[in-house]
CSV table of C-alpha atoms in Angstrom, one decimal:
chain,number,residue,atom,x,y,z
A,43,UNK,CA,-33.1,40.3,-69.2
A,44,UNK,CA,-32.8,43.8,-70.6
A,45,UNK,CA,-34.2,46.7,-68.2
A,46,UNK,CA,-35.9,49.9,-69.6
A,47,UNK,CA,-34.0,51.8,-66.3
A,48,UNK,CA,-30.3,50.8,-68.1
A,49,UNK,CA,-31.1,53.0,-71.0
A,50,UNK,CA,-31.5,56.5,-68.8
A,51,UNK,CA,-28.9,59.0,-68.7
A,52,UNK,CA,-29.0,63.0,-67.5
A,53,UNK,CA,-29.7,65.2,-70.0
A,54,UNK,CA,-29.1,69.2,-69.5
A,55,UNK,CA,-32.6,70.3,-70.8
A,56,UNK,CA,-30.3,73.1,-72.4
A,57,UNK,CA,-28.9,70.5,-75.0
A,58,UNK,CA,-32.0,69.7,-76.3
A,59,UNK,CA,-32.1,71.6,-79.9
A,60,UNK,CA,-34.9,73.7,-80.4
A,61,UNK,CA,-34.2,74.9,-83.9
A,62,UNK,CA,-32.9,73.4,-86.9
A,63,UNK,CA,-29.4,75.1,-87.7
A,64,UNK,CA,-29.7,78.1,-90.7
A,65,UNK,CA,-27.1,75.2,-92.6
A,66,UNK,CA,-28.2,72.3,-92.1
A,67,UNK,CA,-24.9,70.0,-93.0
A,68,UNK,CA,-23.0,72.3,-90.8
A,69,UNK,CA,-23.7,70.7,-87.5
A,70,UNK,CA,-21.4,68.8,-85.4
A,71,UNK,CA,-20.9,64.9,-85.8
A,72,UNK,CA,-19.6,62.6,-83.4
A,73,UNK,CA,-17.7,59.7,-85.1
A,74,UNK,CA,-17.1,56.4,-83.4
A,75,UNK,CA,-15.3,53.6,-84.2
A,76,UNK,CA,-17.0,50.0,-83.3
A,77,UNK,CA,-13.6,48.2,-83.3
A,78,UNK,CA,-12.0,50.4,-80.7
A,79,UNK,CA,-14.6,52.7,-79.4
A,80,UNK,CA,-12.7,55.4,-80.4
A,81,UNK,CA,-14.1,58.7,-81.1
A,82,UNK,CA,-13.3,61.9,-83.2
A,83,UNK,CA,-15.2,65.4,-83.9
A,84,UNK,CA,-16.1,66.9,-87.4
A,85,UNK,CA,-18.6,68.9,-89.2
A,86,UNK,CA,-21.4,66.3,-90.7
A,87,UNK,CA,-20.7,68.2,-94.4
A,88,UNK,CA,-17.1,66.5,-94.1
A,89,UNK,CA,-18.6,63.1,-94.8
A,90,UNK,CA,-17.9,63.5,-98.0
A,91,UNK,CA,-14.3,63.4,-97.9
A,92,UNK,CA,-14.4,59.9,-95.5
A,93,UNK,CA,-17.1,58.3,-98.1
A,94,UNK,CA,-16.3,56.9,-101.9
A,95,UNK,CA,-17.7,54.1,-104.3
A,96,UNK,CA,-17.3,51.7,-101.2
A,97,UNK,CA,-20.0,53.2,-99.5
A,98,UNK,CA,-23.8,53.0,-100.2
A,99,UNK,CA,-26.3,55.3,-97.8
A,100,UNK,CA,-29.8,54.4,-97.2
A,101,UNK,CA,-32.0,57.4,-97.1
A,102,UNK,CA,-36.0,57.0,-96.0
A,103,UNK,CA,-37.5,59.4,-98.2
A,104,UNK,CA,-41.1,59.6,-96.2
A,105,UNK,CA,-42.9,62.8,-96.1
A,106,UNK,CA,-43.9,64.4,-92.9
A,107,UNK,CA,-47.2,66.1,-93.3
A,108,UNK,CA,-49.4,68.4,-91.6
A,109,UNK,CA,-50.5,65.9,-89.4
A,110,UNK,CA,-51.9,68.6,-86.6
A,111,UNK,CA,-55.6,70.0,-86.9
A,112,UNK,CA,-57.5,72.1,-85.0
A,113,UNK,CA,-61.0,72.4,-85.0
A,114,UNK,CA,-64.5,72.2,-83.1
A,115,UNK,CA,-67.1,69.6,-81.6
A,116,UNK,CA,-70.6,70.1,-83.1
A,117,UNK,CA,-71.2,71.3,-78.9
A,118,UNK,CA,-68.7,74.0,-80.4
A,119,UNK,CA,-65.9,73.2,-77.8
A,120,UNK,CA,-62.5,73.1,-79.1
A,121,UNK,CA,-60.9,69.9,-80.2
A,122,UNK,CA,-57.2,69.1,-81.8
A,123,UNK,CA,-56.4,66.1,-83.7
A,124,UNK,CA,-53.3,64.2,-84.3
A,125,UNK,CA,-53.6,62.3,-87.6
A,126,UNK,CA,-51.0,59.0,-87.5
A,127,UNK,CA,-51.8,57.2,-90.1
A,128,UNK,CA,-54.7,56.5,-92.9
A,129,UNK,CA,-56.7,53.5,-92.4
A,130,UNK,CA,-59.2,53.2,-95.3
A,131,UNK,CA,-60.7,55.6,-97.7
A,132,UNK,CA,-61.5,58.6,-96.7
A,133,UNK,CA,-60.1,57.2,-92.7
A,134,UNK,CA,-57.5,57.9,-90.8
A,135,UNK,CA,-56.3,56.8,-87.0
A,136,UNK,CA,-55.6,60.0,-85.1
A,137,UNK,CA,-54.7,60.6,-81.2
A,138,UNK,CA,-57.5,63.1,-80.0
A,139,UNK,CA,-57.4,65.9,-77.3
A,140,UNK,CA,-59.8,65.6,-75.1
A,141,UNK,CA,-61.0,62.1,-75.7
A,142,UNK,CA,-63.8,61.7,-78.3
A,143,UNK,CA,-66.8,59.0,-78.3
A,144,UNK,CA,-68.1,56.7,-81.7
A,145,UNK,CA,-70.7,59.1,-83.2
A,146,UNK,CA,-69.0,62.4,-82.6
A,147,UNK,CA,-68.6,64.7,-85.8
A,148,UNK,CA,-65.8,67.3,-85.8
A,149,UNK,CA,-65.3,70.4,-88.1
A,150,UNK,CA,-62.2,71.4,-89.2
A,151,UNK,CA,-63.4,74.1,-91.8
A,152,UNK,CA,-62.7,72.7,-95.3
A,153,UNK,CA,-62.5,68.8,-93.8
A,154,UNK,CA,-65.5,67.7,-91.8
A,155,UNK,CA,-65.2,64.2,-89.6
A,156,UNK,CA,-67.0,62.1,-87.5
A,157,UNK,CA,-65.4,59.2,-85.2
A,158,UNK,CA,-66.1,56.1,-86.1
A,159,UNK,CA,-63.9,53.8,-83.7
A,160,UNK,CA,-63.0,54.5,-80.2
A,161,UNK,CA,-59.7,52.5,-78.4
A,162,UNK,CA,-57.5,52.8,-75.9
A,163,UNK,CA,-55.0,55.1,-77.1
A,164,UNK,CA,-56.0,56.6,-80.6
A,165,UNK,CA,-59.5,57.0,-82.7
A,166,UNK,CA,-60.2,56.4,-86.2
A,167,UNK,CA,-62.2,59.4,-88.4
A,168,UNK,CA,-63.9,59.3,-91.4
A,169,UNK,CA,-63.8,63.0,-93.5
A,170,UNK,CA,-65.9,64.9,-95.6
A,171,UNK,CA,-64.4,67.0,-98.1
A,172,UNK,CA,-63.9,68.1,-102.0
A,173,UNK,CA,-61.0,68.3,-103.8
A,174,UNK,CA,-57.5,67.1,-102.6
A,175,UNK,CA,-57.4,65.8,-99.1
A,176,UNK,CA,-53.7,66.8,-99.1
A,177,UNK,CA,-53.8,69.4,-100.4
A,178,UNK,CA,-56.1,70.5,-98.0
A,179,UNK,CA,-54.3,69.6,-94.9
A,180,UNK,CA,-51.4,71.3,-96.6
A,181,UNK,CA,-53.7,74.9,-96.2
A,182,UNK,CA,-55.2,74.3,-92.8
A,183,UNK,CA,-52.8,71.7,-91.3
A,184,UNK,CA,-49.7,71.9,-88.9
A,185,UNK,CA,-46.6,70.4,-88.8
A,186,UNK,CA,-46.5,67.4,-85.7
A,187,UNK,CA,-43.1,68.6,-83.6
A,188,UNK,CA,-42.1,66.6,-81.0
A,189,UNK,CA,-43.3,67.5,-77.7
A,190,UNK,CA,-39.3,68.7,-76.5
A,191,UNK,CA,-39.4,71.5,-79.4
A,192,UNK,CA,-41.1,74.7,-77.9
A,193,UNK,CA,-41.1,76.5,-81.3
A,194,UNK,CA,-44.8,77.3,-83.4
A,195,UNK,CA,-43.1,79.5,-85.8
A,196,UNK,CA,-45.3,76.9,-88.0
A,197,UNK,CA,-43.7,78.4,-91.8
A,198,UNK,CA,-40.5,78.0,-90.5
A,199,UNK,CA,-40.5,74.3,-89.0
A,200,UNK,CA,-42.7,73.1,-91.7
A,201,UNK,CA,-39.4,73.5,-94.0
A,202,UNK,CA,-36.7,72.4,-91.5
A,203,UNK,CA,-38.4,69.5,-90.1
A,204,UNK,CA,-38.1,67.9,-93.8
A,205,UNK,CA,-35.6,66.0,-95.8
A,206,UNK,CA,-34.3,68.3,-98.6
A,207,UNK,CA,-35.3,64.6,-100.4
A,208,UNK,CA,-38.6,64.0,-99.1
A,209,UNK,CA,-41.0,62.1,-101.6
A,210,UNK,CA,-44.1,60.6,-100.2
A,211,UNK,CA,-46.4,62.0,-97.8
A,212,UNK,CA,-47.1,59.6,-94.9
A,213,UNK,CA,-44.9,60.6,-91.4
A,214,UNK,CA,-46.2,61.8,-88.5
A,215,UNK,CA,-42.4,62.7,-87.3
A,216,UNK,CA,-39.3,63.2,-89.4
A,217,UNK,CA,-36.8,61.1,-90.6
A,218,UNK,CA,-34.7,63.2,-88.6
A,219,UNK,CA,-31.2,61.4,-89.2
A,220,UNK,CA,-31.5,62.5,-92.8
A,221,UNK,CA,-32.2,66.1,-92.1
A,222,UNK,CA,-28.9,67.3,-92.1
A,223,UNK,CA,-27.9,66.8,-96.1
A,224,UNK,CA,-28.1,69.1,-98.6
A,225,UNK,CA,-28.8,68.7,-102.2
A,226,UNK,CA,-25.1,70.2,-102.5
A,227,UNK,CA,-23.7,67.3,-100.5
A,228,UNK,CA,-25.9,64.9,-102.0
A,229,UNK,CA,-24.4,65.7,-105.2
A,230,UNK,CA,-21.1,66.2,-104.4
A,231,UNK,CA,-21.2,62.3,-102.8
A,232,UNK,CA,-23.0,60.7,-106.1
A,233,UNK,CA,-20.0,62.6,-108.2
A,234,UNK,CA,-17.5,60.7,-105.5
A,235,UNK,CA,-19.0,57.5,-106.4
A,236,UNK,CA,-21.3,56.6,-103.4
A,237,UNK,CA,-24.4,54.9,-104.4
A,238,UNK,CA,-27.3,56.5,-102.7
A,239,UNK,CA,-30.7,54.0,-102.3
A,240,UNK,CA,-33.7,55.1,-101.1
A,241,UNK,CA,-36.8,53.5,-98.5
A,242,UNK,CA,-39.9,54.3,-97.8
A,243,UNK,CA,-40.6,54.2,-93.8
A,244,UNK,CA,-43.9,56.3,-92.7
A,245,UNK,CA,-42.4,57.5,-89.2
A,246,UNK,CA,-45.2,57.4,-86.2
A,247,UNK,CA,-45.5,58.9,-83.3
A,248,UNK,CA,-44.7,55.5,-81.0
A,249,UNK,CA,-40.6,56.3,-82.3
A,250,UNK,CA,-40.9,58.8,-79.5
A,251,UNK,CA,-42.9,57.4,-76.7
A,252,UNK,CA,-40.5,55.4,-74.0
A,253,UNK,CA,-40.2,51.8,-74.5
A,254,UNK,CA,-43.4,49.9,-72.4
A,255,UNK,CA,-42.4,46.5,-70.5
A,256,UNK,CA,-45.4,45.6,-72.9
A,257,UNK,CA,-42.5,45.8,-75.8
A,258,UNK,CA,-40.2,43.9,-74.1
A,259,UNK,CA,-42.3,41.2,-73.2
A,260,UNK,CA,-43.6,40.7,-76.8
A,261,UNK,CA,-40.4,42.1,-78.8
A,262,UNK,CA,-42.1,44.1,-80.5
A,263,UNK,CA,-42.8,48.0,-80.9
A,264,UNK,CA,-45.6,49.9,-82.8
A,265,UNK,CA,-46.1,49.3,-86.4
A,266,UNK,CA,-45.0,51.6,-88.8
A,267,UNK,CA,-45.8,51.0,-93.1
A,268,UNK,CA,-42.9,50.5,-95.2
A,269,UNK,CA,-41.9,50.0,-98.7
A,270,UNK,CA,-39.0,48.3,-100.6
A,271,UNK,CA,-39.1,48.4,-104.1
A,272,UNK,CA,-37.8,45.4,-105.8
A,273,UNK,CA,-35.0,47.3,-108.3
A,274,UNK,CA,-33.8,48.8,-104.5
A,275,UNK,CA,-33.4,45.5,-102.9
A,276,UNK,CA,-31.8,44.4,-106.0
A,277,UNK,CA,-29.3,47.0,-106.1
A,278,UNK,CA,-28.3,47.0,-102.0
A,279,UNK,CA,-28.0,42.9,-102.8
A,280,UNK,CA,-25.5,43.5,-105.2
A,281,UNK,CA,-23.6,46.0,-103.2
A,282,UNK,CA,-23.6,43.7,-100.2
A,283,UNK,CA,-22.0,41.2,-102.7
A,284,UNK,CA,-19.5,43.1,-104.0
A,285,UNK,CA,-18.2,44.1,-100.6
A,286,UNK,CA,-19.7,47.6,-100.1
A,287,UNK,CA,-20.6,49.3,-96.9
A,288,UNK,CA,-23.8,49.6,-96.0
A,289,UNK,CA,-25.0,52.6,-94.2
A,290,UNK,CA,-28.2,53.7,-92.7
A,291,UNK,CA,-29.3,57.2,-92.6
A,292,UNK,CA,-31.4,56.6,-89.6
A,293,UNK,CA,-32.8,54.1,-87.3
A,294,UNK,CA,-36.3,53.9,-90.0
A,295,UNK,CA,-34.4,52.7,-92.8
A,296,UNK,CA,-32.2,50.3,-90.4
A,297,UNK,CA,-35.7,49.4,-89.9
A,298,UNK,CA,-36.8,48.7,-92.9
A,299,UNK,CA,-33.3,46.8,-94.2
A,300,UNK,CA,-33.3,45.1,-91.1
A,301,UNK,CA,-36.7,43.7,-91.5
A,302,UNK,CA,-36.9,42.7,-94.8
A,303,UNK,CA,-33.8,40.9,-94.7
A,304,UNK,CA,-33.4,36.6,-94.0
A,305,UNK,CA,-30.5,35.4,-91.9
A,306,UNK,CA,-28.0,34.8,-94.4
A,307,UNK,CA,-28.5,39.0,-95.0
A,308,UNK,CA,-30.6,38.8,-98.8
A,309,UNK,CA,-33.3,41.6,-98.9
A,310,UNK,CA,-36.3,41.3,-100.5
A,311,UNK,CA,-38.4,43.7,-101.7
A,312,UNK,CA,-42.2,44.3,-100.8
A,313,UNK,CA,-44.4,46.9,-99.0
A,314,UNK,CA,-46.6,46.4,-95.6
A,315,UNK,CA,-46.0,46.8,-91.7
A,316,UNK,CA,-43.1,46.3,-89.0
A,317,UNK,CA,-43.2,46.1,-85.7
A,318,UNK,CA,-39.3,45.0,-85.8
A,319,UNK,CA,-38.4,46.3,-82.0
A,320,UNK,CA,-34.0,46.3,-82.2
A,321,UNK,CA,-32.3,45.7,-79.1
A,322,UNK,CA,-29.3,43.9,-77.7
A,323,UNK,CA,-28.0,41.7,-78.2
A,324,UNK,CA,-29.4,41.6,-81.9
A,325,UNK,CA,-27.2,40.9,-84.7
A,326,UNK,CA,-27.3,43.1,-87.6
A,327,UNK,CA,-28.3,41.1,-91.1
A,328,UNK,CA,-27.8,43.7,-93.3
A,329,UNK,CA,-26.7,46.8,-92.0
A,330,UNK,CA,-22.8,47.6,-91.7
A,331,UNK,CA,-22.8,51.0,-90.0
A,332,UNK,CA,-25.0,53.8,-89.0
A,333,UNK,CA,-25.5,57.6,-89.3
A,334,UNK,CA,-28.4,59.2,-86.6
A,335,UNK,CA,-29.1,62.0,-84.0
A,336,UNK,CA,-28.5,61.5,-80.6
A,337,UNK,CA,-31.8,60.1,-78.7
A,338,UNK,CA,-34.1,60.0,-76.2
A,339,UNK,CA,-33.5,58.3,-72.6
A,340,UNK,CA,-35.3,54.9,-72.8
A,341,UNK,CA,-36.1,54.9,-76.2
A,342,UNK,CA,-36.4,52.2,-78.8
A,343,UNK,CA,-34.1,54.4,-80.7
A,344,UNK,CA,-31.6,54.3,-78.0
A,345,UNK,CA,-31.8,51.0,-77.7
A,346,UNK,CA,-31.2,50.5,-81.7
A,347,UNK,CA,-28.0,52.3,-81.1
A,348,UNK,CA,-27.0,50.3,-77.9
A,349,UNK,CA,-27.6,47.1,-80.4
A,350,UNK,CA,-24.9,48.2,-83.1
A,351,UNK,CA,-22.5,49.9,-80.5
A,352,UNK,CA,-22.2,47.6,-77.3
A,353,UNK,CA,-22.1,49.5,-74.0
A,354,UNK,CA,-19.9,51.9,-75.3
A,355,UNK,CA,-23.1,53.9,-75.8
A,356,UNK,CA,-22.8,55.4,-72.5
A,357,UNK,CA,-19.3,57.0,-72.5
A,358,UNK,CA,-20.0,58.5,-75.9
A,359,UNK,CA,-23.2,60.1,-75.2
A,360,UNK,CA,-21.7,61.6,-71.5
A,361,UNK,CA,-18.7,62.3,-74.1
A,362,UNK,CA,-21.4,64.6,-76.0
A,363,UNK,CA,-22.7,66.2,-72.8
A,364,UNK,CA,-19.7,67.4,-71.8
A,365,UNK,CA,-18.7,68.6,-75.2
A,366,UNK,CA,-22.0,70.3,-75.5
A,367,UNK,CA,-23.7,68.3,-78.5
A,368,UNK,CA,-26.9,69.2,-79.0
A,369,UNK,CA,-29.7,66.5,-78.6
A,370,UNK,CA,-32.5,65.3,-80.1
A,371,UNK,CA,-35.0,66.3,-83.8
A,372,UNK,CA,-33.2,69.5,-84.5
A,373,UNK,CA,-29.5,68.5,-82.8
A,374,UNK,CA,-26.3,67.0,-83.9
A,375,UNK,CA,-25.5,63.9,-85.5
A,376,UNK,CA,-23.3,60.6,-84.7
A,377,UNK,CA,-21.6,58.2,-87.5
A,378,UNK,CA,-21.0,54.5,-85.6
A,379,UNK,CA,-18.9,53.1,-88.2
């Protein structure tokens, strides 16, 4: 049985990225070959001359919003609020510093709340408020960095910790695979002939937390929404056909192509939840190779990876300590091809 303990490595805090590089496609990628293990250096802009009209990338195109608000308790003590995810009209599931009983109302300036459920690890809100609720949080809301980042230059991370291609709000944490292209190499790969598809994967908070023997008993992780439009599904189907690699940006979309595809590797398209939780020895339906960041110790993520890679996980990533890679939201990137 797979141990949480065999996915830990030693990380020099030092490698762990704390600000987004001023060019984004300019940061270091670690390639690796599956056939052979084998392993070469490059810039992550220089995809572009390894990529053509065999190639298809998936980008999630989720928007990371302001998720982080700080406010008061009608006692007048301070209270800050993690919004994960909306629940109904007007409702939204947040994580709550300090804990916060049914009944409670909140005050947030130009949004007002009161909680209306109470569980074990998160609340649900109901607001007040006129006008736009995102644009609101867009005024008085902050942008959810990971706990590793020590940086609250808040105008600053709000445009780094985003895709340039970001489309619909919904992620509590970035799609951070996909933070390293620019519009510039996005165009200069459709003009090559890659065919670019995008998903919709609203990133939660759980992608970070360790995986829980709770997962592995269950085989399954936190739920995150996703969408698949039909003409997209369509599309990758056709590409799959006609021999085309397929290749995440990210662990999300290998998420979502992973989950809405039937054994014999046919997506269809559709909208709703996954708790898909990838680890070995899972074989891959629909997903031929993978671009992502290097990860956290005993994280699903890592455990993605270990899933498409084999053990050979371990001597790259000491391979990237050594060579000083940088880790993590704001680090350097890795193509498993």
């Amino acid at each position: 049985m797979i141990k949480i303990e065999d996915y830990d490595y030693q990380l020099p805090s030092e490698l762990i990225a704390q600000e987004a590089l001023k060019n984004r496609d300019e940061c270091r990628l670690l390639v690796v070959d599956r056939e052979n293990n084998d392993t070469k250096e490059g810039v992550f802009k220089d995809i572009a001359s390894d990529l053509g009209e065999d190639d298809v990338l998936v980008l999630n195109e989720s928007r990371v919003f302001p998720a982080r608000l700080i406010g008061k308790k009608d006692s007048g003590g301070k209270v800050e609020l993690l919004l994960l995810r909306k629940t109904r009209e007007k409702e939204w599931e947040a994580i709550c510093r300090p804990g916060l009983k049914k009944g409670k109302r909140l005050d947030f300036g130009e949004l007002k709340g009161e909680v209306t459920e109470n569980w074990e690890e998160a609340i649900e809100i109901r607001f007040e408020f006129e006008g736009d609720f995102w644009k609101i949080l867009e005024k008085i809301g902050k942008t959810p960095i990971p706990p590793y980042i020590q940086n609250d230059r808040e105008n600053e991370i709000r445009k780094d910790y985003q895709t340039v291609y970001a489309n619909s709000y919904g992620s509590a944490a970035a799609p951070t695979a996909g933070l390293h292209f620019t519009n510039e190499l996005l165009e200069k790969l459709l003009k090559k002939g890659v065919q670019i598809e995008k998903v919709n994967l609203d990133v939660g908070l759980g992608t970070f937390k360790p995986v829980s023997e709770k997962n592995l008993e269950r085989g399954k992780l936190h739920s995150e929404h996703f969408e698949l439009r039909a003409e997209v599904a369509d599309r990758l189907n056709l590409a799959k056909k006609q021999g085309k690699r397929i290749i995440a940006v990210g662990t999300t979309s290998v998420r979502v192509l992973e989950a809405m595809s039937d054994e014999k590797g046919n997506l269809r398209g559709g909208s709703g939840e996954t708790d898909i939780f990838i680890y070995p020895p899972y074989k891959f339906k629909f997903v031929d190779s993978l671009l992502t960041n290097f990860h956290l110790p005993k994280s699903s993520l890592l455990m993605l990876v270990s899933a498409l890679m084999g053990e050979a996980w371990r001597e790259v990533y000491k391979e990237a300590v050594e060579k000083r890679y940088r880790f993590f939201s704001f680090g350097d990137a890795m193509w498993i091809r």
